[in-house]
Amino acid sequence: MCGRYALAVTPEDLEQEFSLIRIEWFPPRYNIAPTQPIHVIRAEKGARALGLVRWGLVPSWAKNPADLPLFFNARSETAPEKPAFRGPFRHRRCLVPATGFYEWKREGGRKQPFLVRSPERRIIAFAGLWDEYADANGNLLDSATILTTAANEDLSSIHDRMPVVIEPADYDRWLGLVPAGKEELVAALVPARPGFFETVAVDTRVNSARDDDAGLQAPLAESPPQAPPKTRTPRAAAGAGEPAAPDDDRQMKLF
């Protein structure tokens, strides 16, 4: 599962990684939570484009989104056929840029958070799906989910799921800018190769979505980070302190 992640880079970094042009400034973010706005790369007019969407997919056909789970993750094994995701899987795939994500491991009576990052790649791209929802008044909401798969050996001792990583050579194929059949797309939804990720124990401050600063990523064994002055971050839904459950099929409810 992926219930928190980080995107601690500059706009110029994203421009270089994804061949984007003149994107707007945004601050580094170290603790992105469901319901918050997130950046995605998607296909627009035959090219890659940066979009800002809500994390937690609302299907276009939803009558009352509050009655649905908050789909911040989707299982890659079943997404192509599930009603909430099969349309986006065919027509609205996206990349979710990140510099790492967080996972929790139960140790005794507590949960220890870990930062999961790649020692070889500063920016990684999660496989995502997005959709557009219009309410009764015609207000539009773009939202997205992150696809997950079985954890590889880098993460399996902490959690049994992990986000799907799309390799740079496959960016355009995943976005639909290069033709690809369903079988080819499904074949890309596999765990990252062994050694791609490393895990670092971090302070439990990351449990609170209100905390969003570089100190959250300091290795716990080196110097437990102290809480700095609060920074203003996009507001998360109530109860989003930790991922709601270790199973993607049990999603948080909208508030």
PDB file of C-alpha atoms in Angstrom:
ATOM      1  CA  MET A   1       0.000   0.000   0.000  1.00  0.00           C
ATOM      2  CA  CYS A   2       1.078   3.589  -0.447  1.00  0.00           C
ATOM      3  CA  GLY A   3      -0.655   5.932   1.991  1.00  0.00           C
ATOM      4  CA  ARG A   4       1.990   8.667   2.198  1.00  0.00           C
ATOM      5  CA  TYR A   5       4.739   9.818  -0.122  1.00  0.00           C
ATOM      6  CA  ALA A   6       7.110  12.699  -0.807  1.00  0.00           C
ATOM      7  CA  LEU A   7       8.007  14.895  -3.751  1.00  0.00           C
ATOM      8  CA  ALA A   8      10.947  16.936  -2.489  1.00  0.00           C
ATOM      9  CA  VAL A   9      12.306  18.455  -5.705  1.00  0.00           C
ATOM     10  CA  THR A  10      12.191  21.709  -7.626  1.00  0.00           C
ATOM     11  CA  PRO A  11       9.995  22.397 -10.671  1.00  0.00           C
ATOM     12  CA  GLU A  12      13.178  22.375 -12.744  1.00  0.00           C
ATOM     13  CA  ASP A  13      13.877  18.819 -11.604  1.00  0.00           C
ATOM     14  CA  LEU A  14      10.488  17.678 -12.892  1.00  0.00           C
ATOM     15  CA  GLU A  15      10.981  19.553 -16.144  1.00  0.00           C
ATOM     16  CA  GLN A  16      14.229  17.714 -16.728  1.00  0.00           C
ATOM     17  CA  GLU A  17      13.013  14.256 -15.697  1.00  0.00           C
ATOM     18  CA  PHE A  18       9.780  14.304 -17.682  1.00  0.00           C
ATOM     19  CA  SER A  19      10.684  16.698 -20.520  1.00  0.00           C
ATOM     20  CA  LEU A  20       8.174  19.318 -19.410  1.00  0.00           C
ATOM     21  CA  ILE A  21       8.248  23.004 -20.318  1.00  0.00           C
ATOM     22  CA  ARG A  22       7.772  25.961 -17.974  1.00  0.00           C
ATOM     23  CA  ILE A  23       5.778  24.419 -15.162  1.00  0.00           C
ATOM     24  CA  GLU A  24       4.611  26.579 -12.280  1.00  0.00           C
ATOM     25  CA  TRP A  25       6.573  26.835  -9.044  1.00  0.00           C
ATOM     26  CA  PHE A  26       5.640  24.480  -6.201  1.00  0.00           C
ATOM     27  CA  PRO A  27       7.259  23.816  -2.805  1.00  0.00           C
ATOM     28  CA  PRO A  28       9.022  20.577  -1.842  1.00  0.00           C
ATOM     29  CA  ARG A  29       6.638  18.259  -0.030  1.00  0.00           C
ATOM     30  CA  TYR A  30       7.730  15.599   2.437  1.00  0.00           C
ATOM     31  CA  ASN A  31       4.459  14.114   3.705  1.00  0.00           C
ATOM     32  CA  ILE A  32       1.733  13.991   1.065  1.00  0.00           C
ATOM     33  CA  ALA A  33      -1.506  12.439   2.321  1.00  0.00           C
ATOM     34  CA  PRO A  34      -4.723  11.241   0.661  1.00  0.00           C
ATOM     35  CA  THR A  35      -7.252  13.976  -0.253  1.00  0.00           C
ATOM     36  CA  GLN A  36      -4.450  16.483  -0.769  1.00  0.00           C
ATOM     37  CA  PRO A  37      -3.628  17.919  -4.221  1.00  0.00           C
ATOM     38  CA  ILE A  38      -0.859  16.061  -6.024  1.00  0.00           C
ATOM     39  CA  HIS A  39       1.076  16.504  -9.252  1.00  0.00           C
ATOM     40  CA  VAL A  40       0.639  13.984 -12.039  1.00  0.00           C
ATOM     41  CA  ILE A  41       2.012  13.744 -15.566  1.00  0.00           C
ATOM     42  CA  ARG A  42      -0.574  12.831 -18.170  1.00  0.00           C
ATOM     43  CA  ALA A  43      -1.078  13.041 -21.913  1.00  0.00           C
ATOM     44  CA  GLU A  44      -2.592  16.231 -23.280  1.00  0.00           C
ATOM     45  CA  LYS A  45      -2.780  17.057 -26.991  1.00  0.00           C
ATOM     46  CA  GLY A  46      -0.222  14.401 -27.826  1.00  0.00           C
ATOM     47  CA  ALA A  47       2.402  15.505 -25.294  1.00  0.00           C
ATOM     48  CA  ARG A  48       3.298  15.139 -21.623  1.00  0.00           C
ATOM     49  CA  ALA A  49       1.682  17.708 -19.345  1.00  0.00           C
ATOM     50  CA  LEU A  50       1.736  18.381 -15.613  1.00  0.00           C
ATOM     51  CA  GLY A  51      -1.604  18.373 -13.835  1.00  0.00           C
ATOM     52  CA  LEU A  52      -2.784  19.035 -10.294  1.00  0.00           C
ATOM     53  CA  VAL A  53      -5.410  16.568  -9.049  1.00  0.00           C
ATOM     54  CA  ARG A  54      -6.806  15.285  -5.785  1.00  0.00           C
ATOM     55  CA  TRP A  55      -5.265  12.106  -4.389  1.00  0.00           C
ATOM     56  CA  GLY A  56      -8.159   9.703  -4.071  1.00  0.00           C
ATOM     57  CA  LEU A  57      -9.919   8.768  -7.297  1.00  0.00           C
ATOM     58  CA  VAL A  58     -13.587   9.639  -7.741  1.00  0.00           C
ATOM     59  CA  PRO A  59     -15.049   7.650 -10.684  1.00  0.00           C
ATOM     60  CA  SER A  60     -16.757   9.727 -13.350  1.00  0.00           C
ATOM     61  CA  TRP A  61     -19.950   7.692 -12.877  1.00  0.00           C
ATOM     62  CA  ALA A  62     -20.216   8.267  -9.115  1.00  0.00           C
ATOM     63  CA  LYS A  63     -23.630   9.536  -7.989  1.00  0.00           C
ATOM     64  CA  ASN A  64     -22.576  10.372  -4.454  1.00  0.00           C
ATOM     65  CA  PRO A  65     -18.781  10.246  -3.907  1.00  0.00           C
ATOM     66  CA  ALA A  66     -19.283  10.254  -0.137  1.00  0.00           C
ATOM     67  CA  ASP A  67     -20.768   6.757  -0.412  1.00  0.00           C
ATOM     68  CA  LEU A  68     -17.601   5.374  -2.027  1.00  0.00           C
ATOM     69  CA  PRO A  69     -14.265   4.426  -0.464  1.00  0.00           C
ATOM     70  CA  LEU A  70     -11.404   6.859  -0.945  1.00  0.00           C
ATOM     71  CA  PHE A  71      -9.509   5.115  -3.721  1.00  0.00           C
ATOM     72  CA  PHE A  72      -5.996   6.408  -3.035  1.00  0.00           C
ATOM     73  CA  ASN A  73      -4.590   3.000  -4.057  1.00  0.00           C
ATOM     74  CA  ALA A  74      -5.757   0.406  -6.578  1.00  0.00           C
ATOM     75  CA  ARG A  75      -4.514  -3.158  -6.915  1.00  0.00           C
ATOM     76  CA  SER A  76      -2.783  -3.509 -10.273  1.00  0.00           C
ATOM     77  CA  GLU A  77      -3.854  -7.158 -10.507  1.00  0.00           C
ATOM     78  CA  THR A  78      -7.556  -6.258 -10.606  1.00  0.00           C
ATOM     79  CA  ALA A  79      -7.681  -2.583 -11.692  1.00  0.00           C
ATOM     80  CA  PRO A  80      -8.134  -3.316 -15.432  1.00  0.00           C
ATOM     81  CA  GLU A  81     -11.467  -5.013 -14.656  1.00  0.00           C
ATOM     82  CA  LYS A  82     -12.798  -3.183 -11.577  1.00  0.00           C
ATOM     83  CA  PRO A  83     -15.669  -0.761 -12.319  1.00  0.00           C
ATOM     84  CA  ALA A  84     -13.943   2.168 -10.616  1.00  0.00           C
ATOM     85  CA  PHE A  85     -10.698   1.752 -12.564  1.00  0.00           C
ATOM     86  CA  ARG A  86     -11.263  -0.021 -15.881  1.00  0.00           C
ATOM     87  CA  GLY A  87     -12.221   3.166 -17.751  1.00  0.00           C
ATOM     88  CA  PRO A  88      -9.224   5.128 -16.467  1.00  0.00           C
ATOM     89  CA  PHE A  89      -6.977   2.124 -17.128  1.00  0.00           C
ATOM     90  CA  ARG A  90      -7.967   2.219 -20.787  1.00  0.00           C
ATOM     91  CA  HIS A  91      -7.985   5.961 -21.344  1.00  0.00           C
ATOM     92  CA  ARG A  92      -6.594   7.976 -18.386  1.00  0.00           C
ATOM     93  CA  ARG A  93      -3.283   6.599 -17.197  1.00  0.00           C
ATOM     94  CA  CYS A  94      -0.821   8.937 -15.516  1.00  0.00           C
ATOM     95  CA  LEU A  95       2.542   9.067 -13.768  1.00  0.00           C
ATOM     96  CA  VAL A  96       2.776  10.176 -10.149  1.00  0.00           C
ATOM     97  CA  PRO A  97       6.251  11.654  -9.527  1.00  0.00           C
ATOM     98  CA  ALA A  98       7.784  10.985  -6.122  1.00  0.00           C
ATOM     99  CA  THR A  99      11.085  10.996  -4.287  1.00  0.00           C
ATOM    100  CA  GLY A 100      10.020   8.264  -1.883  1.00  0.00           C
ATOM    101  CA  PHE A 101       7.115   6.920   0.116  1.00  0.00           C
ATOM    102  CA  TYR A 102       6.405   5.814   3.669  1.00  0.00           C
ATOM    103  CA  GLU A 103       5.372   2.461   5.024  1.00  0.00           C
ATOM    104  CA  TRP A 104       4.655   1.263   8.559  1.00  0.00           C
ATOM    105  CA  LYS A 105       5.830  -1.945  10.218  1.00  0.00           C
ATOM    106  CA  ARG A 106       4.179  -3.240  13.355  1.00  0.00           C
ATOM    107  CA  GLU A 107       6.744  -3.746  16.117  1.00  0.00           C
ATOM    108  CA  GLY A 108       5.197  -4.960  19.317  1.00  0.00           C
ATOM    109  CA  GLY A 109       2.367  -2.621  20.179  1.00  0.00           C
ATOM    110  CA  ARG A 110       3.420   0.217  17.888  1.00  0.00           C
ATOM    111  CA  LYS A 111       3.973   0.953  14.231  1.00  0.00           C
ATOM    112  CA  GLN A 112       7.429   2.079  13.109  1.00  0.00           C
ATOM    113  CA  PRO A 113       7.423   4.278   9.992  1.00  0.00           C
ATOM    114  CA  PHE A 114       9.998   3.764   7.265  1.00  0.00           C
ATOM    115  CA  LEU A 115      10.993   6.005   4.399  1.00  0.00           C
ATOM    116  CA  VAL A 116      11.303   3.968   1.202  1.00  0.00           C
ATOM    117  CA  ARG A 117      13.506   5.590  -1.450  1.00  0.00           C
ATOM    118  CA  SER A 118      15.708   4.659  -4.368  1.00  0.00           C
ATOM    119  CA  PRO A 119      19.481   5.000  -3.843  1.00  0.00           C
ATOM    120  CA  GLU A 120      19.994   5.159  -7.609  1.00  0.00           C
ATOM    121  CA  ARG A 121      17.228   7.475  -8.768  1.00  0.00           C
ATOM    122  CA  ARG A 122      16.205  10.760  -7.186  1.00  0.00           C
ATOM    123  CA  ILE A 123      12.799  10.951  -8.899  1.00  0.00           C
ATOM    124  CA  ILE A 124      10.660   7.878  -9.437  1.00  0.00           C
ATOM    125  CA  ALA A 125       7.334   7.612 -11.253  1.00  0.00           C
ATOM    126  CA  PHE A 126       4.476   5.596  -9.809  1.00  0.00           C
ATOM    127  CA  ALA A 127       1.869   4.153 -12.142  1.00  0.00           C
ATOM    128  CA  GLY A 128      -1.360   6.069 -11.667  1.00  0.00           C
ATOM    129  CA  LEU A 129      -4.883   6.386 -13.013  1.00  0.00           C
ATOM    130  CA  TRP A 130      -6.952   9.556 -13.102  1.00  0.00           C
ATOM    131  CA  ASP A 131     -10.552  10.442 -13.790  1.00  0.00           C
ATOM    132  CA  GLU A 132     -12.793  13.485 -14.120  1.00  0.00           C
ATOM    133  CA  TYR A 133     -15.940  13.818 -12.036  1.00  0.00           C
ATOM    134  CA  ALA A 134     -18.690  16.417 -12.520  1.00  0.00           C
ATOM    135  CA  ASP A 135     -21.165  17.120  -9.726  1.00  0.00           C
ATOM    136  CA  ALA A 136     -24.797  18.159 -10.169  1.00  0.00           C
ATOM    137  CA  ASN A 137     -23.763  21.800 -10.510  1.00  0.00           C
ATOM    138  CA  GLY A 138     -21.219  21.076 -13.218  1.00  0.00           C
ATOM    139  CA  ASN A 139     -18.186  21.540 -10.974  1.00  0.00           C
ATOM    140  CA  LEU A 140     -15.304  19.382 -12.188  1.00  0.00           C
ATOM    141  CA  LEU A 141     -12.896  17.407 -10.033  1.00  0.00           C
ATOM    142  CA  ASP A 142      -9.838  15.632 -11.396  1.00  0.00           C
ATOM    143  CA  SER A 143      -8.568  12.913  -9.077  1.00  0.00           C
ATOM    144  CA  ALA A 144      -6.073  10.047  -9.165  1.00  0.00           C
ATOM    145  CA  THR A 145      -5.049   6.771  -7.573  1.00  0.00           C
ATOM    146  CA  ILE A 146      -1.687   4.999  -7.315  1.00  0.00           C
ATOM    147  CA  LEU A 147      -1.435   1.412  -8.534  1.00  0.00           C
ATOM    148  CA  THR A 148       0.183  -1.122  -6.200  1.00  0.00           C
ATOM    149  CA  THR A 149       1.647  -4.587  -6.622  1.00  0.00           C
ATOM    150  CA  ALA A 150       3.252  -7.267  -4.452  1.00  0.00           C
ATOM    151  CA  ALA A 151       6.261  -6.047  -2.481  1.00  0.00           C
ATOM    152  CA  ASN A 152       9.715  -7.096  -3.635  1.00  0.00           C
ATOM    153  CA  GLU A 153      12.428  -8.329  -1.276  1.00  0.00           C
ATOM    154  CA  ASP A 154      13.468  -4.762  -0.439  1.00  0.00           C
ATOM    155  CA  LEU A 155      10.129  -4.131   1.278  1.00  0.00           C
ATOM    156  CA  SER A 156       8.524  -7.495   2.024  1.00  0.00           C
ATOM    157  CA  SER A 157       9.704  -7.535   5.649  1.00  0.00           C
ATOM    158  CA  ILE A 158       7.812  -4.285   6.251  1.00  0.00           C
ATOM    159  CA  HIS A 159       4.715  -4.611   4.068  1.00  0.00           C
ATOM    160  CA  ASP A 160       3.304  -6.959   1.435  1.00  0.00           C
ATOM    161  CA  ARG A 161       2.412  -4.229  -1.099  1.00  0.00           C
ATOM    162  CA  MET A 162       4.314  -1.466  -2.884  1.00  0.00           C
ATOM    163  CA  PRO A 163       3.610   1.140  -5.583  1.00  0.00           C
ATOM    164  CA  VAL A 164       4.194   0.127  -9.195  1.00  0.00           C
ATOM    165  CA  VAL A 165       7.213   1.976 -10.618  1.00  0.00           C
ATOM    166  CA  ILE A 166       7.224   2.897 -14.311  1.00  0.00           C
ATOM    167  CA  GLU A 167      10.686   2.990 -15.893  1.00  0.00           C
ATOM    168  CA  PRO A 168      11.653   6.088 -17.951  1.00  0.00           C
ATOM    169  CA  ALA A 169      11.754   4.047 -21.156  1.00  0.00           C
ATOM    170  CA  ASP A 170       8.083   3.202 -20.590  1.00  0.00           C
ATOM    171  CA  TYR A 171       6.775   6.683 -19.701  1.00  0.00           C
ATOM    172  CA  ASP A 172       5.183   7.405 -23.076  1.00  0.00           C
ATOM    173  CA  ARG A 173       3.816   3.886 -23.443  1.00  0.00           C
ATOM    174  CA  TRP A 174       2.096   4.103 -20.064  1.00  0.00           C
ATOM    175  CA  LEU A 175       0.702   7.564 -20.883  1.00  0.00           C
ATOM    176  CA  GLY A 176      -0.690   6.376 -24.198  1.00  0.00           C
ATOM    177  CA  LEU A 177       1.623   8.547 -26.272  1.00  0.00           C
ATOM    178  CA  VAL A 178       3.059   5.340 -27.768  1.00  0.00           C
ATOM    179  CA  PRO A 179       0.603   2.609 -28.803  1.00  0.00           C
ATOM    180  CA  ALA A 180       0.382  -0.322 -26.399  1.00  0.00           C
ATOM    181  CA  GLY A 181      -2.105  -3.145 -25.961  1.00  0.00           C
ATOM    182  CA  LYS A 182      -3.688  -4.187 -22.681  1.00  0.00           C
ATOM    183  CA  GLU A 183      -1.348  -7.157 -22.295  1.00  0.00           C
ATOM    184  CA  GLU A 184       1.703  -4.929 -22.715  1.00  0.00           C
ATOM    185  CA  LEU A 185       0.413  -2.466 -20.126  1.00  0.00           C
ATOM    186  CA  VAL A 186      -0.414  -5.199 -17.636  1.00  0.00           C
ATOM    187  CA  ALA A 187       3.072  -6.663 -18.106  1.00  0.00           C
ATOM    188  CA  ALA A 188       4.551  -3.388 -16.807  1.00  0.00           C
ATOM    189  CA  LEU A 189       2.676  -3.668 -13.501  1.00  0.00           C
ATOM    190  CA  VAL A 190       5.310  -5.673 -11.640  1.00  0.00           C
ATOM    191  CA  PRO A 191       7.400  -5.124  -8.501  1.00  0.00           C
ATOM    192  CA  ALA A 192      10.545  -3.016  -8.829  1.00  0.00           C
ATOM    193  CA  ARG A 193      13.707  -5.029  -9.312  1.00  0.00           C
ATOM    194  CA  PRO A 194      15.574  -6.093  -6.135  1.00  0.00           C
ATOM    195  CA  GLY A 195      17.882  -3.385  -4.849  1.00  0.00           C
ATOM    196  CA  PHE A 196      15.896  -0.554  -6.425  1.00  0.00           C
ATOM    197  CA  PHE A 197      14.618   0.605  -3.031  1.00  0.00           C
ATOM    198  CA  GLU A 198      16.169   1.050   0.378  1.00  0.00           C
ATOM    199  CA  THR A 199      14.290   1.538   3.661  1.00  0.00           C
ATOM    200  CA  VAL A 200      15.158   3.985   6.433  1.00  0.00           C
ATOM    201  CA  ALA A 201      13.467   4.089   9.836  1.00  0.00           C
ATOM    202  CA  VAL A 202      12.176   7.604  10.561  1.00  0.00           C
ATOM    203  CA  ASP A 203      10.473   9.449  13.381  1.00  0.00           C
ATOM    204  CA  THR A 204       6.784   8.923  14.100  1.00  0.00           C
ATOM    205  CA  ARG A 205       6.152  12.617  13.407  1.00  0.00           C
ATOM    206  CA  VAL A 206       5.353  11.474   9.878  1.00  0.00           C
ATOM    207  CA  ASN A 207       2.152   9.964  11.301  1.00  0.00           C
ATOM    208  CA  SER A 208       0.638  13.439  11.361  1.00  0.00           C
ATOM    209  CA  ALA A 209      -0.275  14.946   7.995  1.00  0.00           C
ATOM    210  CA  ARG A 210       0.182  18.369   9.580  1.00  0.00           C
ATOM    211  CA  ASP A 211       3.955  17.842   9.658  1.00  0.00           C
ATOM    212  CA  ASP A 212       5.655  18.439   6.309  1.00  0.00           C
ATOM    213  CA  ASP A 213       9.367  19.238   6.510  1.00  0.00           C
ATOM    214  CA  ALA A 214      12.747  17.745   5.610  1.00  0.00           C
ATOM    215  CA  GLY A 215      13.335  16.547   9.187  1.00  0.00           C
ATOM    216  CA  LEU A 216      10.738  13.825   8.660  1.00  0.00           C
ATOM    217  CA  GLN A 217      13.226  11.976   6.475  1.00  0.00           C
ATOM    218  CA  ALA A 218      16.182  12.040   8.869  1.00  0.00           C
ATOM    219  CA  PRO A 219      17.270   8.464   9.694  1.00  0.00           C
ATOM    220  CA  LEU A 220      16.052   7.615  13.167  1.00  0.00           C
ATOM    221  CA  ALA A 221      19.318   5.952  14.227  1.00  0.00           C
ATOM    222  CA  GLU A 222      21.397   9.037  13.356  1.00  0.00           C
ATOM    223  CA  SER A 223      19.480  11.899  14.892  1.00  0.00           C
ATOM    224  CA  PRO A 224      15.805  11.732  15.805  1.00  0.00           C
ATOM    225  CA  PRO A 225      14.330  14.859  14.186  1.00  0.00           C
ATOM    226  CA  GLN A 226      12.858  17.558  16.339  1.00  0.00           C
ATOM    227  CA  ALA A 227       9.645  19.230  15.326  1.00  0.00           C
ATOM    228  CA  PRO A 228      10.404  22.565  13.593  1.00  0.00           C
ATOM    229  CA  PRO A 229       7.917  25.423  13.337  1.00  0.00           C
ATOM    230  CA  LYS A 230       4.779  24.264  11.576  1.00  0.00           C
ATOM    231  CA  THR A 231       4.584  24.744   7.828  1.00  0.00           C
ATOM    232  CA  ARG A 232       1.368  25.266   5.919  1.00  0.00           C
ATOM    233  CA  THR A 233       0.443  22.213   3.888  1.00  0.00           C
ATOM    234  CA  PRO A 234      -2.638  21.200   1.919  1.00  0.00           C
ATOM    235  CA  ARG A 235      -5.316  20.034   4.304  1.00  0.00           C
ATOM    236  CA  ALA A 236      -5.921  16.303   4.551  1.00  0.00           C
ATOM    237  CA  ALA A 237      -9.118  14.534   5.496  1.00  0.00           C
ATOM    238  CA  ALA A 238      -9.809  13.924   9.157  1.00  0.00           C
ATOM    239  CA  GLY A 239      -8.374  10.669  10.372  1.00  0.00           C
ATOM    240  CA  ALA A 240      -5.615  10.518   7.736  1.00  0.00           C
ATOM    241  CA  GLY A 241      -2.785  10.281  10.275  1.00  0.00           C
ATOM    242  CA  GLU A 242      -1.668   6.877   8.968  1.00  0.00           C
ATOM    243  CA  PRO A 243      -2.736   4.696   6.101  1.00  0.00           C
ATOM    244  CA  ALA A 244      -6.089   3.308   7.176  1.00  0.00           C
ATOM    245  CA  ALA A 245      -5.256  -0.387   6.807  1.00  0.00           C
ATOM    246  CA  PRO A 246      -2.599  -2.699   5.392  1.00  0.00           C
ATOM    247  CA  ASP A 247      -5.021  -3.998   2.757  1.00  0.00           C
ATOM    248  CA  ASP A 248      -5.730  -1.920  -0.385  1.00  0.00           C
ATOM    249  CA  ASP A 249      -9.288  -3.268  -0.451  1.00  0.00           C
ATOM    250  CA  ARG A 250     -10.051  -1.485   2.827  1.00  0.00           C
ATOM    251  CA  GLN A 251      -9.878   2.169   1.864  1.00  0.00           C
ATOM    252  CA  MET A 252     -10.531   5.278   3.874  1.00  0.00           C
ATOM    253  CA  LYS A 253     -13.930   6.916   3.547  1.00  0.00           C
ATOM    254  CA  LEU A 254     -14.446  10.429   2.279  1.00  0.00           C
ATOM    255  CA  PHE A 255     -15.213  13.065   4.903  1.00  0.00           C
TER     256      PHE A 255
END
